[in-house]
Each structure stands twice: as C-alpha cells, then as structure tokens.
Amino acid sequence: NAGVMQNPRHLVRRRGQEARLRCSPMKGHSHVYWYRQLPEEGLKFMVYLQKENIIDESGMPKERFSAEFPKEGPSILRIQQVVRGDSAAYFCASSPPSLGGGNIQYFGAGTRLSVL
Amino acid sequence: DQQVKQNSPSLSVQEGRISILNCDYTNSMFDYFLWYKKYPAEGPTFLISISSIKDKNEDGRFTVFLNKSAKHLSLHIVPSQPGDSAVYFCAARYGNNRLAFGKGNQVVVIP
C-alpha cells in the first residue's frame, strides 16, 4: 500500500526557469494539499485540490504559482520564473474522500527545490 | 501571523522518561489538533489527534491533552525511546481542512 509519492525528491533550477513538482496521492484518496516549508519554519498551507477542482488556494502566491489535479495522473505544483526565495521543501499530503471528524492528512517525503 | 506556537525549540530526555511537548494557539476556529513527527529528509508522519470537544486522547505511549480555555495543548510520550528522536510538529485544522503548523520541537532521547 504505497504512501504519498512525490517526485523529484530534489530539484535544482536557475533563476527564471520553471519548476514542476509532482504528487501522487495514496490509493483511494481524492483530496490533495500542498505545503511549503522554509528553513527553520513550520509547514505553510498553499492549496487544496480535488480531482479537476481547486477547493482552496488562499495560501498560494498570487503570481507565478499554479496547481492542478487532473482527472488522470498526479497533482502538479508549477512555479514559473523561479527566484531564490522559492527555495524550500514542498510537501504534498492527501486525505480520504470523507472530510468527517479527525480527517487525517498523510504526507509525502517532499521535494527540495534549490534555485541557483 | 503565527497562529500555532511551539516554544522551547529543543528537548533532551533520558530514555524511559517522559517527554512533554507544548503548543499554544490563537485561533478559536480550530476544530482539530494533530501532532506529527518528522525525521530528516522525510515527510511528517501522523502521530495522534484530538477534537476540540475533547480534553484528552491516548494512543499507546502517546497522549495529547487539550485545554481549550487556555488555548493550549500538550503531547506526552512515555516512556521515551531512542526512536522517538525527531522533530515534532503541532498542527491545527481550520476552514477547508487546512492545517496550520507550529515551527516544531526537536526531541533528542538519550539512551
């Protein structure tokens, strides 16, 4: 029973390039969340998606960042024209279809983005 | 705006003793609280949670206490084991199942 899979684990980009981070949720999970962790900080919520729908993107920067969770395939977090301040660990989490009490989010191992 | 605060960034404890981690929050709209454990280069692993309508939840060596009037929760690990050495994050749920995280506490269990 595979957990949340993220790839790549490490990504190096030069300023101005694009970064694409992928996340495959746990089997049976239809909710996906993206979080960002800066050094010495806690995780910060970015976006919450269900298949083909963005439910809450209140934590996403207004420019250069976008996310999708297509009907088929993994969820993608896309960062255009990366800057040094985008260097961080990006974690994806998934949860089951029901959002009842105690709904738990399960996290992947993260993608560490380094912008040169 | 730090809605979830974890003070005392690091804690060292002898194997077999109790580890106590504290967490304070400011948002009264949080309805669930969770603790995650994180090893280096890995993602957070869920440990235990508690609903805002309860004051205690226990699972094996882990117990979480919630004091809603003080907006304070704590995680007790007893007995502590060397494998418990990790960073522990307090998280609170609000809105559309979003989680707000504290900055984490580093726990070192000394054999």
mmCIF file with all atom_site columns, N, CA and C in Angstrom, chain A residues 52-109:
data_model
loop_
_atom_site.group_PDB
_atom_site.id
_atom_site.type_symbol
_atom_site.label_atom_id
_atom_site.label_alt_id
_atom_site.label_comp_id
_atom_site.label_asym_id
_atom_site.label_entity_id
_atom_site.label_seq_id
_atom_site.pdbx_PDB_ins_code
_atom_site.Cartn_x
_atom_site.Cartn_y
_atom_site.Cartn_z
_atom_site.occupancy
_atom_site.B_iso_or_equiv
_atom_site.pdbx_formal_charge
_atom_site.auth_seq_id
_atom_site.auth_comp_id
_atom_site.auth_asym_id
_atom_site.auth_atom_id
_atom_site.pdbx_PDB_model_num
ATOM 1   N N  . GLU A 1 52  ? -9.768  17.650 -10.582 1.00 0.00 ? 52  GLU A N  1
ATOM 2   C CA . GLU A 1 52  ? -10.213 18.673 -11.538 1.00 0.00 ? 52  GLU A CA 1
ATOM 3   C C  . GLU A 1 52  ? -10.781 19.924 -10.862 1.00 0.00 ? 52  GLU A C  1
ATOM 4   N N  . ASN A 1 53  ? -10.575 20.087 -9.568  1.00 0.00 ? 53  ASN A N  1
ATOM 5   C CA . ASN A 1 53  ? -11.109 21.256 -8.866  1.00 0.00 ? 53  ASN A CA 1
ATOM 6   C C  . ASN A 1 53  ? -10.100 21.824 -7.891  1.00 0.00 ? 53  ASN A C  1
ATOM 7   N N  . ILE A 1 54  ? -9.978  23.133 -7.878  1.00 0.00 ? 54  ILE A N  1
ATOM 8   C CA . ILE A 1 54  ? -9.227  23.809 -6.821  1.00 0.00 ? 54  ILE A CA 1
ATOM 9   C C  . ILE A 1 54  ? -10.235 24.238 -5.764  1.00 0.00 ? 54  ILE A C  1
ATOM 10  N N  . ILE A 1 55  ? -10.081 23.696 -4.558  1.00 0.00 ? 55  ILE A N  1
ATOM 11  C CA . ILE A 1 55  ? -11.039 23.980 -3.487  1.00 0.00 ? 55  ILE A CA 1
ATOM 12  C C  . ILE A 1 55  ? -10.642 25.231 -2.714  1.00 0.00 ? 55  ILE A C  1
ATOM 13  N N  . ASP A 1 56  ? -9.360  25.378 -2.457  1.00 0.00 ? 56  ASP A N  1
ATOM 14  C CA . ASP A 1 56  ? -8.891  26.495 -1.644  1.00 0.00 ? 56  ASP A CA 1
ATOM 15  C C  . ASP A 1 56  ? -7.457  26.798 -2.041  1.00 0.00 ? 56  ASP A C  1
ATOM 16  N N  . GLU A 1 57  ? -7.240  27.964 -2.600  1.00 0.00 ? 57  GLU A N  1
ATOM 17  C CA . GLU A 1 57  ? -5.873  28.345 -2.979  1.00 0.00 ? 57  GLU A CA 1
ATOM 18  C C  . GLU A 1 57  ? -5.448  29.595 -2.231  1.00 0.00 ? 57  GLU A C  1
ATOM 19  N N  . SER A 1 58  ? -5.990  29.785 -1.048  1.00 0.00 ? 58  SER A N  1
ATOM 20  C CA . SER A 1 58  ? -5.740  31.013 -0.292  1.00 0.00 ? 58  SER A CA 1
ATOM 21  C C  . SER A 1 58  ? -4.289  31.157 0.141   1.00 0.00 ? 58  SER A C  1
ATOM 22  N N  . GLY A 1 59  ? -3.526  30.073 0.169   1.00 0.00 ? 59  GLY A N  1
ATOM 23  C CA . GLY A 1 59  ? -2.140  30.146 0.577   1.00 0.00 ? 59  GLY A CA 1
ATOM 24  C C  . GLY A 1 59  ? -1.150  30.260 -0.578  1.00 0.00 ? 59  GLY A C  1
ATOM 25  N N  . MET A 1 60  ? -1.659  30.292 -1.771  1.00 0.00 ? 60  MET A N  1
ATOM 26  C CA . MET A 1 60  ? -0.778  30.361 -2.946  1.00 0.00 ? 60  MET A CA 1
ATOM 27  C C  . MET A 1 60  ? -0.364  31.804 -3.219  1.00 0.00 ? 60  MET A C  1
ATOM 28  N N  . PRO A 1 61  ? 0.908   32.047 -3.520  1.00 0.00 ? 61  PRO A N  1
ATOM 29  C CA . PRO A 1 61  ? 1.298   33.378 -4.002  1.00 0.00 ? 61  PRO A CA 1
ATOM 30  C C  . PRO A 1 61  ? 0.474   33.728 -5.252  1.00 0.00 ? 61  PRO A C  1
ATOM 31  N N  . LYS A 1 62  ? 0.192   35.011 -5.396  1.00 0.00 ? 62  LYS A N  1
ATOM 32  C CA . LYS A 1 62  ? -0.715  35.433 -6.474  1.00 0.00 ? 62  LYS A CA 1
ATOM 33  C C  . LYS A 1 62  ? -0.118  35.252 -7.851  1.00 0.00 ? 62  LYS A C  1
ATOM 34  N N  . GLU A 1 63  ? 1.191   35.309 -7.940  1.00 0.00 ? 63  GLU A N  1
ATOM 35  C CA . GLU A 1 63  ? 1.835   35.232 -9.246  1.00 0.00 ? 63  GLU A CA 1
ATOM 36  C C  . GLU A 1 63  ? 2.792   34.049 -9.281  1.00 0.00 ? 63  GLU A C  1
ATOM 37  N N  . ARG A 1 64  ? 2.985   33.522 -10.451 1.00 0.00 ? 64  ARG A N  1
ATOM 38  C CA . ARG A 1 64  ? 3.988   32.503 -10.799 1.00 0.00 ? 64  ARG A CA 1
ATOM 39  C C  . ARG A 1 64  ? 3.653   31.102 -10.304 1.00 0.00 ? 64  ARG A C  1
ATOM 40  N N  . PHE A 1 65  ? 2.765   30.963 -9.350  1.00 0.00 ? 65  PHE A N  1
ATOM 41  C CA . PHE A 1 65  ? 2.444   29.642 -8.789  1.00 0.00 ? 65  PHE A CA 1
ATOM 42  C C  . PHE A 1 65  ? 1.071   29.184 -9.296  1.00 0.00 ? 65  PHE A C  1
ATOM 43  N N  . SER A 1 66  ? 1.005   27.897 -9.648  1.00 0.00 ? 66  SER A N  1
ATOM 44  C CA . SER A 1 66  ? -0.274  27.303 -10.017 1.00 0.00 ? 66  SER A CA 1
ATOM 45  C C  . SER A 1 66  ? -0.260  25.833 -9.642  1.00 0.00 ? 66  SER A C  1
ATOM 46  N N  . ALA A 1 67  ? -1.461  25.277 -9.496  1.00 0.00 ? 67  ALA A N  1
ATOM 47  C CA . ALA A 1 67  ? -1.570  23.864 -9.132  1.00 0.00 ? 67  ALA A CA 1
ATOM 48  C C  . ALA A 1 67  ? -2.750  23.259 -9.859  1.00 0.00 ? 67  ALA A C  1
ATOM 49  N N  . GLU A 1 68  ? -2.634  21.970 -10.128 1.00 0.00 ? 68  GLU A N  1
ATOM 50  C CA . GLU A 1 68  ? -3.725  21.244 -10.762 1.00 0.00 ? 68  GLU A CA 1
ATOM 51  C C  . GLU A 1 68  ? -3.729  19.806 -10.268 1.00 0.00 ? 68  GLU A C  1
ATOM 52  N N  . PHE A 1 69  ? -4.888  19.191 -10.378 1.00 0.00 ? 69  PHE A N  1
ATOM 53  C CA . PHE A 1 69  ? -5.056  17.780 -10.039 1.00 0.00 ? 69  PHE A CA 1
ATOM 54  C C  . PHE A 1 69  ? -6.009  17.221 -11.093 1.00 0.00 ? 69  PHE A C  1
ATOM 55  N N  . PRO A 1 70  ? -5.435  16.769 -12.219 1.00 0.00 ? 70  PRO A N  1
ATOM 56  C CA . PRO A 1 70  ? -6.281  16.338 -13.337 1.00 0.00 ? 70  PRO A CA 1
ATOM 57  C C  . PRO A 1 70  ? -7.005  15.033 -13.039 1.00 0.00 ? 70  PRO A C  1
ATOM 58  N N  . LYS A 1 71  ? -7.953  14.740 -13.902 1.00 0.00 ? 71  LYS A N  1
ATOM 59  C CA . LYS A 1 71  ? -8.735  13.519 -13.751 1.00 0.00 ? 71  LYS A CA 1
ATOM 60  C C  . LYS A 1 71  ? -7.839  12.285 -13.757 1.00 0.00 ? 71  LYS A C  1
ATOM 61  N N  . GLU A 1 72  ? -6.841  12.305 -14.595 1.00 0.00 ? 72  GLU A N  1
ATOM 62  C CA . GLU A 1 72  ? -5.865  11.219 -14.651 1.00 0.00 ? 72  GLU A CA 1
ATOM 63  C C  . GLU A 1 72  ? -4.482  11.786 -14.339 1.00 0.00 ? 72  GLU A C  1
ATOM 64  N N  . GLY A 1 73  ? -3.716  11.044 -13.596 1.00 0.00 ? 73  GLY A N  1
ATOM 65  C CA . GLY A 1 73  ? -2.347  11.459 -13.348 1.00 0.00 ? 73  GLY A CA 1
ATOM 66  C C  . GLY A 1 73  ? -2.174  12.191 -12.036 1.00 0.00 ? 73  GLY A C  1
ATOM 67  N N  . PRO A 1 74  ? -0.922  12.569 -11.746 1.00 0.00 ? 74  PRO A N  1
ATOM 68  C CA . PRO A 1 74  ? -0.621  13.174 -10.447 1.00 0.00 ? 74  PRO A CA 1
ATOM 69  C C  . PRO A 1 74  ? -1.055  14.631 -10.379 1.00 0.00 ? 74  PRO A C  1
ATOM 70  N N  . SER A 1 75  ? -1.022  15.145 -9.166  1.00 0.00 ? 75  SER A N  1
ATOM 71  C CA . SER A 1 75  ? -1.189  16.583 -8.971  1.00 0.00 ? 75  SER A CA 1
ATOM 72  C C  . SER A 1 75  ? 0.143   17.252 -9.299  1.00 0.00 ? 75  SER A C  1
ATOM 73  N N  . ILE A 1 76  ? 0.066   18.433 -9.878  1.00 0.00 ? 76  ILE A N  1
ATOM 74  C CA . ILE A 1 76  ? 1.257   19.173 -10.267 1.00 0.00 ? 76  ILE A CA 1
ATOM 75  C C  . ILE A 1 76  ? 1.230   20.545 -9.590  1.00 0.00 ? 76  ILE A C  1
ATOM 76  N N  . LEU A 1 77  ? 2.356   20.895 -8.954  1.00 0.00 ? 77  LEU A N  1
ATOM 77  C CA . LEU A 1 77  ? 2.572   22.262 -8.486  1.00 0.00 ? 77  LEU A CA 1
ATOM 78  C C  . LEU A 1 77  ? 3.606   22.880 -9.416  1.00 0.00 ? 77  LEU A C  1
ATOM 79  N N  . ARG A 1 78  ? 3.233   23.972 -10.036 1.00 0.00 ? 78  ARG A N  1
ATOM 80  C CA . ARG A 1 78  ? 4.081   24.593 -11.052 1.00 0.00 ? 78  ARG A CA 1
ATOM 81  C C  . ARG A 1 78  ? 4.514   25.973 -10.581 1.00 0.00 ? 78  ARG A C  1
ATOM 82  N N  . ILE A 1 79  ? 5.801   26.226 -10.665 1.00 0.00 ? 79  ILE A N  1
ATOM 83  C CA . ILE A 1 79  ? 6.343   27.533 -10.305 1.00 0.00 ? 79  ILE A CA 1
ATOM 84  C C  . ILE A 1 79  ? 7.064   28.080 -11.528 1.00 0.00 ? 79  ILE A C  1
ATOM 85  N N  . GLN A 1 80  ? 6.553   29.170 -12.042 1.00 0.00 ? 80  GLN A N  1
ATOM 86  C CA . GLN A 1 80  ? 7.182   29.773 -13.218 1.00 0.00 ? 80  GLN A CA 1
ATOM 87  C C  . GLN A 1 80  ? 8.200   30.818 -12.794 1.00 0.00 ? 80  GLN A C  1
ATOM 88  N N  . GLN A 1 81  ? 9.219   31.002 -13.621 1.00 0.00 ? 81  GLN A N  1
ATOM 89  C CA . GLN A 1 81  ? 10.236  32.050 -13.405 1.00 0.00 ? 81  GLN A CA 1
ATOM 90  C C  . GLN A 1 81  ? 10.709  32.056 -11.955 1.00 0.00 ? 81  GLN A C  1
ATOM 91  N N  . VAL A 1 82  ? 11.265  30.945 -11.522 1.00 0.00 ? 82  VAL A N  1
ATOM 92  C CA . VAL A 1 82  ? 11.650  30.794 -10.125 1.00 0.00 ? 82  VAL A CA 1
ATOM 93  C C  . VAL A 1 82  ? 12.658  31.857 -9.712  1.00 0.00 ? 82  VAL A C  1
ATOM 94  N N  . VAL A 1 83  ? 12.560  32.232 -8.431  1.00 0.00 ? 83  VAL A N  1
ATOM 95  C CA . VAL A 1 83  ? 13.506  33.158 -7.801  1.00 0.00 ? 83  VAL A CA 1
ATOM 96  C C  . VAL A 1 83  ? 14.112  32.451 -6.596  1.00 0.00 ? 83  VAL A C  1
ATOM 97  N N  . ARG A 1 84  ? 15.206  33.039 -6.061  1.00 0.00 ? 84  ARG A N  1
ATOM 98  C CA . ARG A 1 84  ? 15.910  32.377 -4.963  1.00 0.00 ? 84  ARG A CA 1
ATOM 99  C C  . ARG A 1 84  ? 14.994  32.145 -3.757  1.00 0.00 ? 84  ARG A C  1
ATOM 100 N N  . GLY A 1 85  ? 14.072  33.057 -3.535  1.00 0.00 ? 85  GLY A N  1
ATOM 101 C CA . GLY A 1 85  ? 13.154  32.926 -2.402  1.00 0.00 ? 85  GLY A CA 1
ATOM 102 C C  . GLY A 1 85  ? 12.193  31.743 -2.508  1.00 0.00 ? 85  GLY A C  1
ATOM 103 N N  . ASP A 1 86  ? 12.135  31.112 -3.690  1.00 0.00 ? 86  ASP A N  1
ATOM 104 C CA . ASP A 1 86  ? 11.290  29.924 -3.846  1.00 0.00 ? 86  ASP A CA 1
ATOM 105 C C  . ASP A 1 86  ? 11.977  28.673 -3.313  1.00 0.00 ? 86  ASP A C  1
ATOM 106 N N  . SER A 1 87  ? 13.262  28.766 -2.991  1.00 0.00 ? 87  SER A N  1
ATOM 107 C CA . SER A 1 87  ? 13.990  27.609 -2.463  1.00 0.00 ? 87  SER A CA 1
ATOM 108 C C  . SER A 1 87  ? 13.360  27.179 -1.150  1.00 0.00 ? 87  SER A C  1
ATOM 109 N N  . ALA A 1 88  ? 12.910  25.950 -1.088  1.00 0.00 ? 88  ALA A N  1
ATOM 110 C CA . ALA A 1 88  ? 12.190  25.449 0.083   1.00 0.00 ? 88  ALA A CA 1
ATOM 111 C C  . ALA A 1 88  ? 11.925  23.968 -0.122  1.00 0.00 ? 88  ALA A C  1
ATOM 112 N N  . ALA A 1 89  ? 11.350  23.352 0.922   1.00 0.00 ? 89  ALA A N  1
ATOM 113 C CA . ALA A 1 89  ? 10.835  21.997 0.780   1.00 0.00 ? 89  ALA A CA 1
ATOM 114 C C  . ALA A 1 89  ? 9.334   22.094 0.535   1.00 0.00 ? 89  ALA A C  1
ATOM 115 N N  . TYR A 1 90  ? 8.861   21.407 -0.477  1.00 0.00 ? 90  TYR A N  1
ATOM 116 C CA . TYR A 1 90  ? 7.438   21.423 -0.820  1.00 0.00 ? 90  TYR A CA 1
ATOM 117 C C  . TYR A 1 90  ? 6.869   20.036 -0.524  1.00 0.00 ? 90  TYR A C  1
ATOM 118 N N  . PHE A 1 91  ? 5.868   20.020 0.344   1.00 0.00 ? 91  PHE A N  1
ATOM 119 C CA . PHE A 1 91  ? 5.260   18.760 0.754   1.00 0.00 ? 91  PHE A CA 1
ATOM 120 C C  . PHE A 1 91  ? 3.844   18.669 0.213   1.00 0.00 ? 91  PHE A C  1
ATOM 121 N N  . CYS A 1 92  ? 3.530   17.470 -0.226  1.00 0.00 ? 92  CYS A N  1
ATOM 122 C CA . CYS A 1 92  ? 2.182   17.159 -0.656  1.00 0.00 ? 92  CYS A CA 1
ATOM 123 C C  . CYS A 1 92  ? 1.561   16.228 0.383   1.00 0.00 ? 92  CYS A C  1
ATOM 124 N N  . ALA A 1 93  ? 0.277   16.393 0.623   1.00 0.00 ? 93  ALA A N  1
ATOM 125 C CA . ALA A 1 93  ? -0.445  15.495 1.521   1.00 0.00 ? 93  ALA A CA 1
ATOM 126 C C  . ALA A 1 93  ? -1.733  15.069 0.840   1.00 0.00 ? 93  ALA A C  1
ATOM 127 N N  . SER A 1 94  ? -2.267  13.932 1.251   1.00 0.00 ? 94  SER A N  1
ATOM 128 C CA . SER A 1 94  ? -3.563  13.501 0.730   1.00 0.00 ? 94  SER A CA 1
ATOM 129 C C  . SER A 1 94  ? -4.431  13.000 1.871   1.00 0.00 ? 94  SER A C  1
ATOM 130 N N  . SER A 1 95  ? -5.733  13.011 1.624   1.00 0.00 ? 95  SER A N  1
ATOM 131 C CA . SER A 1 95  ? -6.680  12.511 2.626   1.00 0.00 ? 95  SER A CA 1
ATOM 132 C C  . SER A 1 95  ? -7.818  11.811 1.907   1.00 0.00 ? 95  SER A C  1
ATOM 133 N N  . PRO A 1 96  ? -8.555  10.970 2.667   1.00 0.00 ? 96  PRO A N  1
ATOM 134 C CA . PRO A 1 96  ? -9.651  10.213 2.048   1.00 0.00 ? 96  PRO A CA 1
ATOM 135 C C  . PRO A 1 96  ? -10.783 11.125 1.598   1.00 0.00 ? 96  PRO A C  1
ATOM 136 N N  . PRO A 1 97  ? -11.752 10.583 0.858   1.00 0.00 ? 97  PRO A N  1
ATOM 137 C CA . PRO A 1 97  ? -12.853 11.397 0.346   1.00 0.00 ? 97  PRO A CA 1
ATOM 138 C C  . PRO A 1 97  ? -13.677 12.069 1.441   1.00 0.00 ? 97  PRO A C  1
ATOM 139 N N  . SER A 1 98  ? -13.876 11.403 2.580   1.00 0.00 ? 98  SER A N  1
ATOM 140 C CA . SER A 1 98  ? -14.712 11.977 3.622   1.00 0.00 ? 98  SER A CA 1
ATOM 141 C C  . SER A 1 98  ? -13.937 13.003 4.420   1.00 0.00 ? 98  SER A C  1
ATOM 142 N N  . LEU A 1 99  ? -14.565 14.139 4.672   1.00 0.00 ? 99  LEU A N  1
ATOM 143 C CA . LEU A 1 99  ? -13.909 15.157 5.490   1.00 0.00 ? 99  LEU A CA 1
ATOM 144 C C  . LEU A 1 99  ? -14.536 15.201 6.873   1.00 0.00 ? 99  LEU A C  1
ATOM 145 N N  . GLY A 1 100 ? -14.967 14.053 7.364   1.00 0.00 ? 100 GLY A N  1
ATOM 146 C CA . GLY A 1 100 ? -15.554 13.987 8.688   1.00 0.00 ? 100 GLY A CA 1
ATOM 147 C C  . GLY A 1 100 ? -14.537 14.246 9.770   1.00 0.00 ? 100 GLY A C  1
ATOM 148 N N  . GLY A 1 101 ? -14.973 14.152 11.012  1.00 0.00 ? 101 GLY A N  1
ATOM 149 C CA . GLY A 1 101 ? -14.090 14.451 12.124  1.00 0.00 ? 101 GLY A CA 1
ATOM 150 C C  . GLY A 1 101 ? -12.816 13.653 12.100  1.00 0.00 ? 101 GLY A C  1
ATOM 151 N N  . GLY A 1 102 ? -11.733 14.278 12.422  1.00 0.00 ? 102 GLY A N  1
ATOM 152 C CA . GLY A 1 102 ? -10.461 13.588 12.504  1.00 0.00 ? 102 GLY A CA 1
ATOM 153 C C  . GLY A 1 102 ? -9.848  13.269 11.168  1.00 0.00 ? 102 GLY A C  1
ATOM 154 N N  . ASN A 1 103 ? -10.324 13.898 10.113  1.00 0.00 ? 103 ASN A N  1
ATOM 155 C CA . ASN A 1 103 ? -9.744  13.638 8.807   1.00 0.00 ? 103 ASN A CA 1
ATOM 156 C C  . ASN A 1 103 ? -8.254  13.903 8.826   1.00 0.00 ? 103 ASN A C  1
ATOM 157 N N  . ILE A 1 104 ? -7.488  12.889 8.507   1.00 0.00 ? 104 ILE A N  1
ATOM 158 C CA . ILE A 1 104 ? -6.036  12.979 8.655   1.00 0.00 ? 104 ILE A CA 1
ATOM 159 C C  . ILE A 1 104 ? -5.391  13.195 7.300   1.00 0.00 ? 104 ILE A C  1
ATOM 160 N N  . GLN A 1 105 ? -4.404  14.058 7.262   1.00 0.00 ? 105 GLN A N  1
ATOM 161 C CA . GLN A 1 105 ? -3.623  14.239 6.053   1.00 0.00 ? 105 GLN A CA 1
ATOM 162 C C  . GLN A 1 105 ? -2.324  13.451 6.174   1.00 0.00 ? 105 GLN A C  1
ATOM 163 N N  . TYR A 1 106 ? -2.015  12.709 5.125   1.00 0.00 ? 106 TYR A N  1
ATOM 164 C CA . TYR A 1 106 ? -0.807  11.895 5.074   1.00 0.00 ? 106 TYR A CA 1
ATOM 165 C C  . TYR A 1 106 ? 0.161   12.528 4.084   1.00 0.00 ? 106 TYR A C  1
ATOM 166 N N  . PHE A 1 107 ? 1.396   12.668 4.530   1.00 0.00 ? 107 PHE A N  1
ATOM 167 C CA . PHE A 1 107 ? 2.358   13.454 3.776   1.00 0.00 ? 107 PHE A CA 1
ATOM 168 C C  . PHE A 1 107 ? 3.334   12.588 2.985   1.00 0.00 ? 107 PHE A C  1
ATOM 169 N N  . GLY A 1 108 ? 3.763   13.145 1.845   1.00 0.00 ? 108 GLY A N  1
ATOM 170 C CA . GLY A 1 108 ? 4.863   12.573 1.107   1.00 0.00 ? 108 GLY A CA 1
ATOM 171 C C  . GLY A 1 108 ? 6.199   13.027 1.686   1.00 0.00 ? 108 GLY A C  1
ATOM 172 N N  . ALA A 1 109 ? 7.279   12.547 1.080   1.00 0.00 ? 109 ALA A N  1
ATOM 173 C CA . ALA A 1 109 ? 8.625   12.846 1.585   1.00 0.00 ? 109 ALA A CA 1
ATOM 174 C C  . ALA A 1 109 ? 9.105   14.228 1.174   1.00 0.00 ? 109 ALA A C  1
#
